[in-house]
Short mmCIF file of C-alpha atoms in Angstrom, two decimals:
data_model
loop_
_atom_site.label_atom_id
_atom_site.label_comp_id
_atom_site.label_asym_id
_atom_site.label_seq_id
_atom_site.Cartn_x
_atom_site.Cartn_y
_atom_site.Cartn_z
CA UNK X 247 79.31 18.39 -39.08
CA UNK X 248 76.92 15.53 -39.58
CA UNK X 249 77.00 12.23 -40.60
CA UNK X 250 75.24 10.04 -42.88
CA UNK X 251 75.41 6.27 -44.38
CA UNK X 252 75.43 7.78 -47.59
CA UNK X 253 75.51 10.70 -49.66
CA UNK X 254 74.56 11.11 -52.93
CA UNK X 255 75.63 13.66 -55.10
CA UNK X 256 72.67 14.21 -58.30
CA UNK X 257 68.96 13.13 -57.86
CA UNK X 258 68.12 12.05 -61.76
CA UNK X 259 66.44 8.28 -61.93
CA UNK X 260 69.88 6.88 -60.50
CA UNK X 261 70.29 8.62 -58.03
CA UNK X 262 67.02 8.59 -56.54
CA UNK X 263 66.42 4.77 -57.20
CA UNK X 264 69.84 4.42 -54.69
CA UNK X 265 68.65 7.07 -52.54
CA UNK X 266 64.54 5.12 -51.97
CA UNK X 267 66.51 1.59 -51.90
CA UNK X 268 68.86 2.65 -48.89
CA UNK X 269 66.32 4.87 -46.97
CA UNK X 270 63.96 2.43 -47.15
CA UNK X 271 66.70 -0.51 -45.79
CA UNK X 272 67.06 2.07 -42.75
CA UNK X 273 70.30 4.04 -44.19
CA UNK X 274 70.58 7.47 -43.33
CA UNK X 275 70.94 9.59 -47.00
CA UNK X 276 71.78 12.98 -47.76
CA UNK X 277 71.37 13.51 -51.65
CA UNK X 278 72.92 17.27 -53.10
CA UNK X 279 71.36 18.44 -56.44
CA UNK X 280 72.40 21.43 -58.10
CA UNK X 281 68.73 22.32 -59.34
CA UNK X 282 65.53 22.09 -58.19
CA UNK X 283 61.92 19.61 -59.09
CA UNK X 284 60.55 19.94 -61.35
CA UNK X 285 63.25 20.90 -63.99
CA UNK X 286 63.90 20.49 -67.88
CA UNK X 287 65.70 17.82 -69.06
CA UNK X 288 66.85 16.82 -72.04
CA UNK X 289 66.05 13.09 -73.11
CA UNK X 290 63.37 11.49 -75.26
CA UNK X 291 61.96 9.69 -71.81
CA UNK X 292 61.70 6.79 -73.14
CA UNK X 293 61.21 3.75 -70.63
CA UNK X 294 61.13 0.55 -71.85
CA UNK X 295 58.44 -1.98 -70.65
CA UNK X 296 61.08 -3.72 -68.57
CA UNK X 297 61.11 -1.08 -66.34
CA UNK X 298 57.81 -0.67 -64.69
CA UNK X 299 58.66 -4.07 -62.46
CA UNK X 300 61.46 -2.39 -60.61
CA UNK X 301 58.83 0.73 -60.11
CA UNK X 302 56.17 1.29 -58.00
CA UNK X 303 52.81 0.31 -59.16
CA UNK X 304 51.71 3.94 -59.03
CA UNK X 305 54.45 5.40 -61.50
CA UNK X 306 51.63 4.56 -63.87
CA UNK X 307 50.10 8.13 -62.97
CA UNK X 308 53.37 9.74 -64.61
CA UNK X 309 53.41 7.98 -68.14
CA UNK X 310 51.97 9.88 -70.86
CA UNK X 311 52.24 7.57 -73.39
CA UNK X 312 51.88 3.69 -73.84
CA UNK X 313 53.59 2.58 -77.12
CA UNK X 314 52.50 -0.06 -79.29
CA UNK X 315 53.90 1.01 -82.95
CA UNK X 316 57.47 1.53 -83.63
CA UNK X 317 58.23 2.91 -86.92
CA UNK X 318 61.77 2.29 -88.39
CA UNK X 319 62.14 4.74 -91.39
CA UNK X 320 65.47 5.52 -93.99
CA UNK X 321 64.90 8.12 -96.67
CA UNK X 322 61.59 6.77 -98.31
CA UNK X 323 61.10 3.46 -96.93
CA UNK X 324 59.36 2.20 -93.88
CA UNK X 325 58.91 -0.37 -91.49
CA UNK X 326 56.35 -0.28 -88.96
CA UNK X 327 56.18 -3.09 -86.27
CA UNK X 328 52.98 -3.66 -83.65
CA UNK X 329 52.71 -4.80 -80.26
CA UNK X 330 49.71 -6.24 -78.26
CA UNK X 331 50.91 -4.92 -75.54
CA UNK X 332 53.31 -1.84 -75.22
CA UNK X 333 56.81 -2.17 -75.41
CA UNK X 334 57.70 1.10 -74.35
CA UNK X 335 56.43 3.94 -71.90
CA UNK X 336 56.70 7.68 -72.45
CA UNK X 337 57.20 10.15 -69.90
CA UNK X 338 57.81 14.21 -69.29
CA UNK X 339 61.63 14.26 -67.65
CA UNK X 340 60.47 16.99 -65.69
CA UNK X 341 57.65 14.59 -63.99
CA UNK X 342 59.19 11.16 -64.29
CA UNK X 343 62.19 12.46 -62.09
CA UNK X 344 60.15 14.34 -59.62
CA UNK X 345 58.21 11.60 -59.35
CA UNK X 346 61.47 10.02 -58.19
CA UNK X 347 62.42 12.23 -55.70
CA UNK X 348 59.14 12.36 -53.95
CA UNK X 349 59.64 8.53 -53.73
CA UNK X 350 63.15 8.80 -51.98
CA UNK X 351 61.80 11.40 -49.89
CA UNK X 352 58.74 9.88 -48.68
CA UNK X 353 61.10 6.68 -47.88
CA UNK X 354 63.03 8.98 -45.45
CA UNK X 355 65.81 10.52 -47.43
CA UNK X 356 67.10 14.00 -47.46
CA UNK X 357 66.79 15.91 -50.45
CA UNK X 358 68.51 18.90 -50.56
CA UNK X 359 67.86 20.78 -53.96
CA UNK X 360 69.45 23.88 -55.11
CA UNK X 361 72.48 22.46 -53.52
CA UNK X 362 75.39 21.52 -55.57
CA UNK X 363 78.45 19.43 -54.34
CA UNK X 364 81.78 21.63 -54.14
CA UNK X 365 84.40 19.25 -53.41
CA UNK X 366 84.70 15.67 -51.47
CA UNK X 367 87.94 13.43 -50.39
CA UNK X 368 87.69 10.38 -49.40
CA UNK X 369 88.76 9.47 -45.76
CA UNK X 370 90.02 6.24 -43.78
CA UNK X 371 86.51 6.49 -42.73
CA UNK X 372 84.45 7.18 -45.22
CA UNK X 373 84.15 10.68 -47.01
CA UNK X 374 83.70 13.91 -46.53
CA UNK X 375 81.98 16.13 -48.94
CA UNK X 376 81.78 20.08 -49.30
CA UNK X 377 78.73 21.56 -50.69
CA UNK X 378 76.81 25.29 -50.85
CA UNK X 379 75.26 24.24 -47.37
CA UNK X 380 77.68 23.05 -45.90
CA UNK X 381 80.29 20.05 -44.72
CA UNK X 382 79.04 16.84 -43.97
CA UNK X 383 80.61 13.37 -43.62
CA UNK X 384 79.46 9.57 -44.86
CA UNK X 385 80.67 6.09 -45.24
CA UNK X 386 79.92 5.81 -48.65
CA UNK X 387 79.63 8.36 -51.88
CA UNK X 388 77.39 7.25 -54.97
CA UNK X 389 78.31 9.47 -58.04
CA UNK X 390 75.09 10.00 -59.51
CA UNK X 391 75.71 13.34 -61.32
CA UNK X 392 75.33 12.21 -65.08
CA UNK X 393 77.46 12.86 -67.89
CA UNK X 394 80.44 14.80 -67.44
CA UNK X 395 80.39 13.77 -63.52
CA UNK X 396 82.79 15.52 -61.54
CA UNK X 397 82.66 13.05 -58.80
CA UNK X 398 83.73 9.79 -61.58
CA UNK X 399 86.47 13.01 -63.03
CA UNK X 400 88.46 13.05 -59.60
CA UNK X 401 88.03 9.05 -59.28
CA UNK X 402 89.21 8.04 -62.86
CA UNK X 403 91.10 11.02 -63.75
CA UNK X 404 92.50 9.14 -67.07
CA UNK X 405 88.89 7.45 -68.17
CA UNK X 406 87.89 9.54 -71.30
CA UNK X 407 83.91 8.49 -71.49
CA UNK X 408 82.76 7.63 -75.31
CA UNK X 409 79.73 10.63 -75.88
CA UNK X 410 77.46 11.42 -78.55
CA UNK X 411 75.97 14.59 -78.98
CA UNK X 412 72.04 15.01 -79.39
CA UNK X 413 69.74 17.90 -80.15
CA UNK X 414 66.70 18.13 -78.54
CA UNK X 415 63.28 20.35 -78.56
CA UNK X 416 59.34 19.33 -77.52
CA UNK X 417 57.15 20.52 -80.31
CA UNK X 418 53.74 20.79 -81.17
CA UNK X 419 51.88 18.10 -83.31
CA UNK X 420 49.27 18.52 -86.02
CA UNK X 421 47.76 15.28 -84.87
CA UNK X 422 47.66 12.86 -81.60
CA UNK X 423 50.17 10.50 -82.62
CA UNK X 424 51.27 7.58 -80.52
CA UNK X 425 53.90 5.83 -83.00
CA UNK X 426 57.55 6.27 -82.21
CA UNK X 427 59.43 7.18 -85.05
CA UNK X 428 63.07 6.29 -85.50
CA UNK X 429 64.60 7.52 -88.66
CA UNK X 430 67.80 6.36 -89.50
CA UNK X 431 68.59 8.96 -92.66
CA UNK X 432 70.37 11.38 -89.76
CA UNK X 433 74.05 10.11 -90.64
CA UNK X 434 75.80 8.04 -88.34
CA UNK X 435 73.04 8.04 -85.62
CA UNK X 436 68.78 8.22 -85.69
CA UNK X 437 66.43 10.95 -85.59
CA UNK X 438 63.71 10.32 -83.46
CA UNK X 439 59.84 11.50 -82.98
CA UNK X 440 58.61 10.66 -79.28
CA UNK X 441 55.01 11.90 -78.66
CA UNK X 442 53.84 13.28 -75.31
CA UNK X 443 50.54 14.21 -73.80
CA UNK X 444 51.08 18.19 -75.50
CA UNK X 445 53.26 17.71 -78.28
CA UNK X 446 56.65 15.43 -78.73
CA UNK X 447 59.82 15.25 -77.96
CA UNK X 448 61.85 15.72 -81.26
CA UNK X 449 65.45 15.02 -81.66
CA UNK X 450 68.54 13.71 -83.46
CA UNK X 451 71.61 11.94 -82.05
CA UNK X 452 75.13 11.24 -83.71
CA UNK X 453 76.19 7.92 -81.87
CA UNK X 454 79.83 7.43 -84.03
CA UNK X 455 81.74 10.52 -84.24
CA UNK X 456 81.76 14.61 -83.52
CA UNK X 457 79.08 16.55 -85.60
CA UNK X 458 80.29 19.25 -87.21
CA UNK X 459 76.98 21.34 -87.85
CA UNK X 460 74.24 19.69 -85.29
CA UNK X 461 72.02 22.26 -86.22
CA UNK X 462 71.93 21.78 -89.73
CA UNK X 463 71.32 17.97 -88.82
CA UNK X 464 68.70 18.60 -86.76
CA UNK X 465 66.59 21.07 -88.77
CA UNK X 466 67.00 18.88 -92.04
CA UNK X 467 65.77 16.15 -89.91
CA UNK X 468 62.62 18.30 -88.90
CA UNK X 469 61.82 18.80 -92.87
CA UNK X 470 61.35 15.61 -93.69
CA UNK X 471 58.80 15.36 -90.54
CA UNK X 472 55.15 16.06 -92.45
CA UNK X 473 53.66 16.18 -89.62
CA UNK X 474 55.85 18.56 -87.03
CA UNK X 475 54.14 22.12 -86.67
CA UNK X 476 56.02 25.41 -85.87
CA UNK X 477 59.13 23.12 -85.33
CA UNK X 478 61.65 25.66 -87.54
CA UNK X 479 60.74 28.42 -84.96
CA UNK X 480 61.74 26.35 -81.63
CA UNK X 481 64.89 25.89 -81.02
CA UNK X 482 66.55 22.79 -80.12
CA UNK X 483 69.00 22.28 -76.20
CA UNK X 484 72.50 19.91 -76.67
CA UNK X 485 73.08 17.07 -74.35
CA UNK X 486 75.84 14.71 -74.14
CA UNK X 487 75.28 10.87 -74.03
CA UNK X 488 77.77 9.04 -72.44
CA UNK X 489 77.64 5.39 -74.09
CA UNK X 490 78.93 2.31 -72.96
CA UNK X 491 82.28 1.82 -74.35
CA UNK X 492 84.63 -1.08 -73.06
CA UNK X 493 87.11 -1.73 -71.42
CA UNK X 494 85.42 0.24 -68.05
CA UNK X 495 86.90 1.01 -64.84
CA UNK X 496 85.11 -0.32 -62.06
CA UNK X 497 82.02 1.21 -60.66
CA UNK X 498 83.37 1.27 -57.28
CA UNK X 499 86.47 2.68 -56.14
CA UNK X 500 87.26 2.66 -52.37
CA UNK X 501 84.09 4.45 -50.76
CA UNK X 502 82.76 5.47 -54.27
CA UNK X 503 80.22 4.33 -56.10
CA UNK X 504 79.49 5.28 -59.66
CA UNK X 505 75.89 5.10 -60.89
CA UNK X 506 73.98 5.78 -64.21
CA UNK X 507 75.20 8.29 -66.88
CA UNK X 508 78.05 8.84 -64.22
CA UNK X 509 79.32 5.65 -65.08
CA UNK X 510 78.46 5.86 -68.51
CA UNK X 511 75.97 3.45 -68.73
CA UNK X 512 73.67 3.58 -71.72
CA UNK X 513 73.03 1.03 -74.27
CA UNK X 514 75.33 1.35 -77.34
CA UNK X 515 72.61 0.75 -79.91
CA UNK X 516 69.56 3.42 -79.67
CA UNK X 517 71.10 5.43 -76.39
CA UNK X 518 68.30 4.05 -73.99
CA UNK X 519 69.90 5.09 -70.44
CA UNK X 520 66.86 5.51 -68.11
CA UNK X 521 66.55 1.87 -67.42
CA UNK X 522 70.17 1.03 -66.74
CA UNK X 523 70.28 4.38 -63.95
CA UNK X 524 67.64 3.22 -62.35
CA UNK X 525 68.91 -0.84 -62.08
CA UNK X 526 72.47 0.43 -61.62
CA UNK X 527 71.19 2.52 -58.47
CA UNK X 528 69.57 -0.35 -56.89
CA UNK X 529 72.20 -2.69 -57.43
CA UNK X 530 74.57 -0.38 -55.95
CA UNK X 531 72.20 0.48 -52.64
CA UNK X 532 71.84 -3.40 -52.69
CA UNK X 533 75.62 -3.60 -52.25
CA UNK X 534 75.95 -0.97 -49.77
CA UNK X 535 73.22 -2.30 -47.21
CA UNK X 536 74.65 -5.61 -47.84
CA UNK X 537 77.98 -4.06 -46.75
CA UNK X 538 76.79 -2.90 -43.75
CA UNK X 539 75.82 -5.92 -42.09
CA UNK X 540 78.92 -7.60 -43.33
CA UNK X 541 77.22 -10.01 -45.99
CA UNK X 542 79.29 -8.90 -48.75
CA UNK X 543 81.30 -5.97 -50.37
CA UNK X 544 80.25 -2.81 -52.11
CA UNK X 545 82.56 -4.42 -55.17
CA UNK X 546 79.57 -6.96 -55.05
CA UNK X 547 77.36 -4.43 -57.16
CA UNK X 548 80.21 -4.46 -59.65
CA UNK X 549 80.39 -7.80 -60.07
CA UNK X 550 76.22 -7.91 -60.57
CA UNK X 551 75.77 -5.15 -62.74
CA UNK X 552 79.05 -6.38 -65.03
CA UNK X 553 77.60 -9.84 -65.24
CA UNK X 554 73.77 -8.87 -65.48
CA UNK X 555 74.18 -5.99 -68.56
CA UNK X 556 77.99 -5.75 -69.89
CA UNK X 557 77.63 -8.97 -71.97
CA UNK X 558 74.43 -6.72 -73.75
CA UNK X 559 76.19 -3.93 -74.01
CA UNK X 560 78.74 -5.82 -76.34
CA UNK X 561 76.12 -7.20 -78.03
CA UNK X 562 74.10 -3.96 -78.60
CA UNK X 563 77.79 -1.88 -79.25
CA UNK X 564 78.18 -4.30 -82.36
CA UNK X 565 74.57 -3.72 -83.77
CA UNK X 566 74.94 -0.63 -83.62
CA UNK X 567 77.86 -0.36 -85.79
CA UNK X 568 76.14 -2.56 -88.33
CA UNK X 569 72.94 -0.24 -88.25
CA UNK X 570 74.39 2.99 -88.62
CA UNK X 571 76.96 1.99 -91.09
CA UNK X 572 74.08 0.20 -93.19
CA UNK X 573 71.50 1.56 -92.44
CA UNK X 574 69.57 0.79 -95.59
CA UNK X 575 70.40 -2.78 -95.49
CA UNK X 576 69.01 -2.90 -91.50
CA UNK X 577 65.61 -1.71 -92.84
CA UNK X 578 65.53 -3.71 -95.44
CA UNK X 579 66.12 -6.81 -93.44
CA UNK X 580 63.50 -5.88 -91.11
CA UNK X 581 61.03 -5.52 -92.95
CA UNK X 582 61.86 -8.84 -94.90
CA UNK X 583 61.90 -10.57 -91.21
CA UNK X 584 59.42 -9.16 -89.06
CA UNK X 585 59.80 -12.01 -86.25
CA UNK X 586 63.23 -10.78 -86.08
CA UNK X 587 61.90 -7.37 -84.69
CA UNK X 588 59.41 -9.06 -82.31
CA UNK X 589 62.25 -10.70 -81.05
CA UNK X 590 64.04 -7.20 -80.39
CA UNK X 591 60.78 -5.91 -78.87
CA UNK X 592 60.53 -8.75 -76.12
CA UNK X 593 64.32 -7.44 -75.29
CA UNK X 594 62.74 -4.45 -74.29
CA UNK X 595 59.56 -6.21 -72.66
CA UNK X 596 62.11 -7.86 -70.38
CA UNK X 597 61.43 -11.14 -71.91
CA UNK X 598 64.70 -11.95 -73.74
CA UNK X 599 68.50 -9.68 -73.74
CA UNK X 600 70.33 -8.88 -76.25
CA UNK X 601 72.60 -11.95 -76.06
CA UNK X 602 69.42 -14.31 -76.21
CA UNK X 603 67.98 -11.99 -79.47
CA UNK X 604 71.25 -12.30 -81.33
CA UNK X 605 71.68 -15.77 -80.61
CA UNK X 606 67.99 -16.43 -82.12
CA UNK X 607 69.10 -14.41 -85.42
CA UNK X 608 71.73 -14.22 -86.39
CA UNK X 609 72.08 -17.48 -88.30
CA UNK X 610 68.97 -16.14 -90.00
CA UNK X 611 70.50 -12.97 -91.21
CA UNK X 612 73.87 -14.86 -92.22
CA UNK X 613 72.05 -17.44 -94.24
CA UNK X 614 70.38 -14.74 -96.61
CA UNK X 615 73.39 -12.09 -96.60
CA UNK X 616 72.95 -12.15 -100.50
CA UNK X 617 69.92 -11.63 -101.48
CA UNK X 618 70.41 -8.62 -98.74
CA UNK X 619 73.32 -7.62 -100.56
CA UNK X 620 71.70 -7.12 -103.70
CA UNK X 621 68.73 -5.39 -102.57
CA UNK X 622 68.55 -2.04 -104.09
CA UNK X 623 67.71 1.41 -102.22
#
């Protein structure tokens, strides 16, 4: 039986952003994943510009897609918004997470794919953990196995995750396109349009309750899409996204660690989850190096990540039950305000957070509630 620092159990962004930070501190990591690189995944891949500084510089060679338009739409109206410089990236799943692994393994960790966990219990030493190839041993566990995780399951056996439920497909185009499209007609959540190097990524989400006929959403979504080609004949793969919801456990418990979608970390408002995996699974490899040498405690990585992003989260849970309850009344306001929307776009530039936009506008938006009010769709 042999032992490591760490295991980790999934090698998505979170996972493999823990597993690159602690190899590369000198940690000895094992990381199980059930499948293999490259494989499917659904997700729009949507990384905001905030991201690249916590990537390597040549990550770059994985985007498909700088965006500079954003286009808010709700039935017949429009609102399209500009950038200088792009405010989000675009990315293949498939690639963007490969690219990942290759990074944790070239840093020295071991990858084992095609390797699922079977069981684990945690130890007065550390933990032990069953998979297809074997049993190995570790001081520390970081649940990074997404939505659904069996490892935060056995930890929290009482924590019932808020999820909504998307529909996914990549489709062809009839022209290069390189706007994002949000469309906020899909009830109770957004449609989106995300265009990739050979098509898009096409998909609708239901952030505030349980769809009853996803399908039905999805493909009316697709007809009001002019310029979607062959999109009735492909058919769509469910996901779960596992939104932030307070109150939270913590993300560590004893030798655990939970990470990413595991710990149901995605914002509240339009589901963006890539950036908080990857920042949740440095922050927690931060903790666990620092733990070794005594500086601090793992719980240090709760305390960061609660103080750094849980504030936003509240912030971005209570826009997002004003948007998709009005949604009308949110385009309408945009388009009436366009600094407003700048002012969202530097939050995902990296510029401002959500507390610092909401603070900027909302006395704004209050001051001309009326005339909003009356506004006719």
């Amino acid at each position: 039986m042999q032992h490591y620092d760490i295991i980790i159990v999934g090698s998505g962004p979170a996972g493999s952003a823990a597993a690159a930070a602690l190899a590369r501190s000198g940690r000895s990591v094992l990381v199980l994943e059930k499948a293999k690189h490259p494989r499917h995944k659904s997700c729009g891949g949507g990384l905001s510009a905030r991201l690249l500084r916590y990537l390597d510089e040549d990550v770059k060679e994985v985007i498909e897609r700088n965006i500079l338009h954003l286009s808010f739409r709700f039935k017949k109206k429009e609102a399209v918004f500009s950038s200088a410089t792009p405010v989000a990236y675009l990315v293949a799943r498939s690639r963007f997470d490969a690219y990942l692994v290759d990074k944790a393994r070239e840093a020295g960790a071991e990858i084992r794919e095609s390797c699922p966990m079977e069981d684990w219990r945690e130890t007065p030493e550390g933990v032990e953990v069953q998979s297809r190839a074997g049993r190995e041993t570790a001081s520390f566990l970081v649940a990074a196995d997404g939505a659904g995780s069996r490892v935060a399951q056995k930890v929290y056996p009482a924590w019932i995750q808020r999820r909504a439920f998307s529909l996914e497909a990549e489709i062809p185009l009839r022209t290069k396109e390189e706007t994002v499209w949000i469309d906020l007609t899909v009830p109770r959540g957004y449609g989106w349009v995300f265009p990739k190097e050979s098509g898009a990524a096409v998909g609708v989400a239901d952030f505030r309750g349980k769809v009853q006929r996803p399908h039905r959403l999805y493909l009316d979504f697709i007809e009001r899409q002019a310029l979607l080609s062959e999109a009735q004949q492909t058919f769509p793969k469910g996901c779960t996204i596992p939104i932030h919801q307070q109150p939270v456990p913590s993300l560590v418990r004893g030798r655990v660690l939970l990470v990413g979608d595991a710990a149901g970390l995605v914002d509240p408002l339009f589901g963006e989850g890539i950036f908080y995996a990857i920042r949740s699974g440095q922050m927690a490899a931060k903790a666990i190096s620092a733990s070794f040498t005594g500086s601090k405690k793992t719980e240090s990585y709760d305390e960061e990540f609660r103080e750094a992003f849980y504030p936003d989260f509240r912030v971005a849970g209570f826009l997002a039950k004003w948007v998709y309850t009005f949604p009308a009344l949110f385009l309408e306001m945009t388009r009436r305000h366009p600094a407003a929307m700048e002012l969202y776009l530097d939050v995902l530039r990296g510029k401002r957070t959500y507390c610092d936009f909401w603070r900027e506008v909302k006395w704004a938006f209050l001051q001309k509630w009326i005339p909003f009010r009356r506004t006719a769709v």
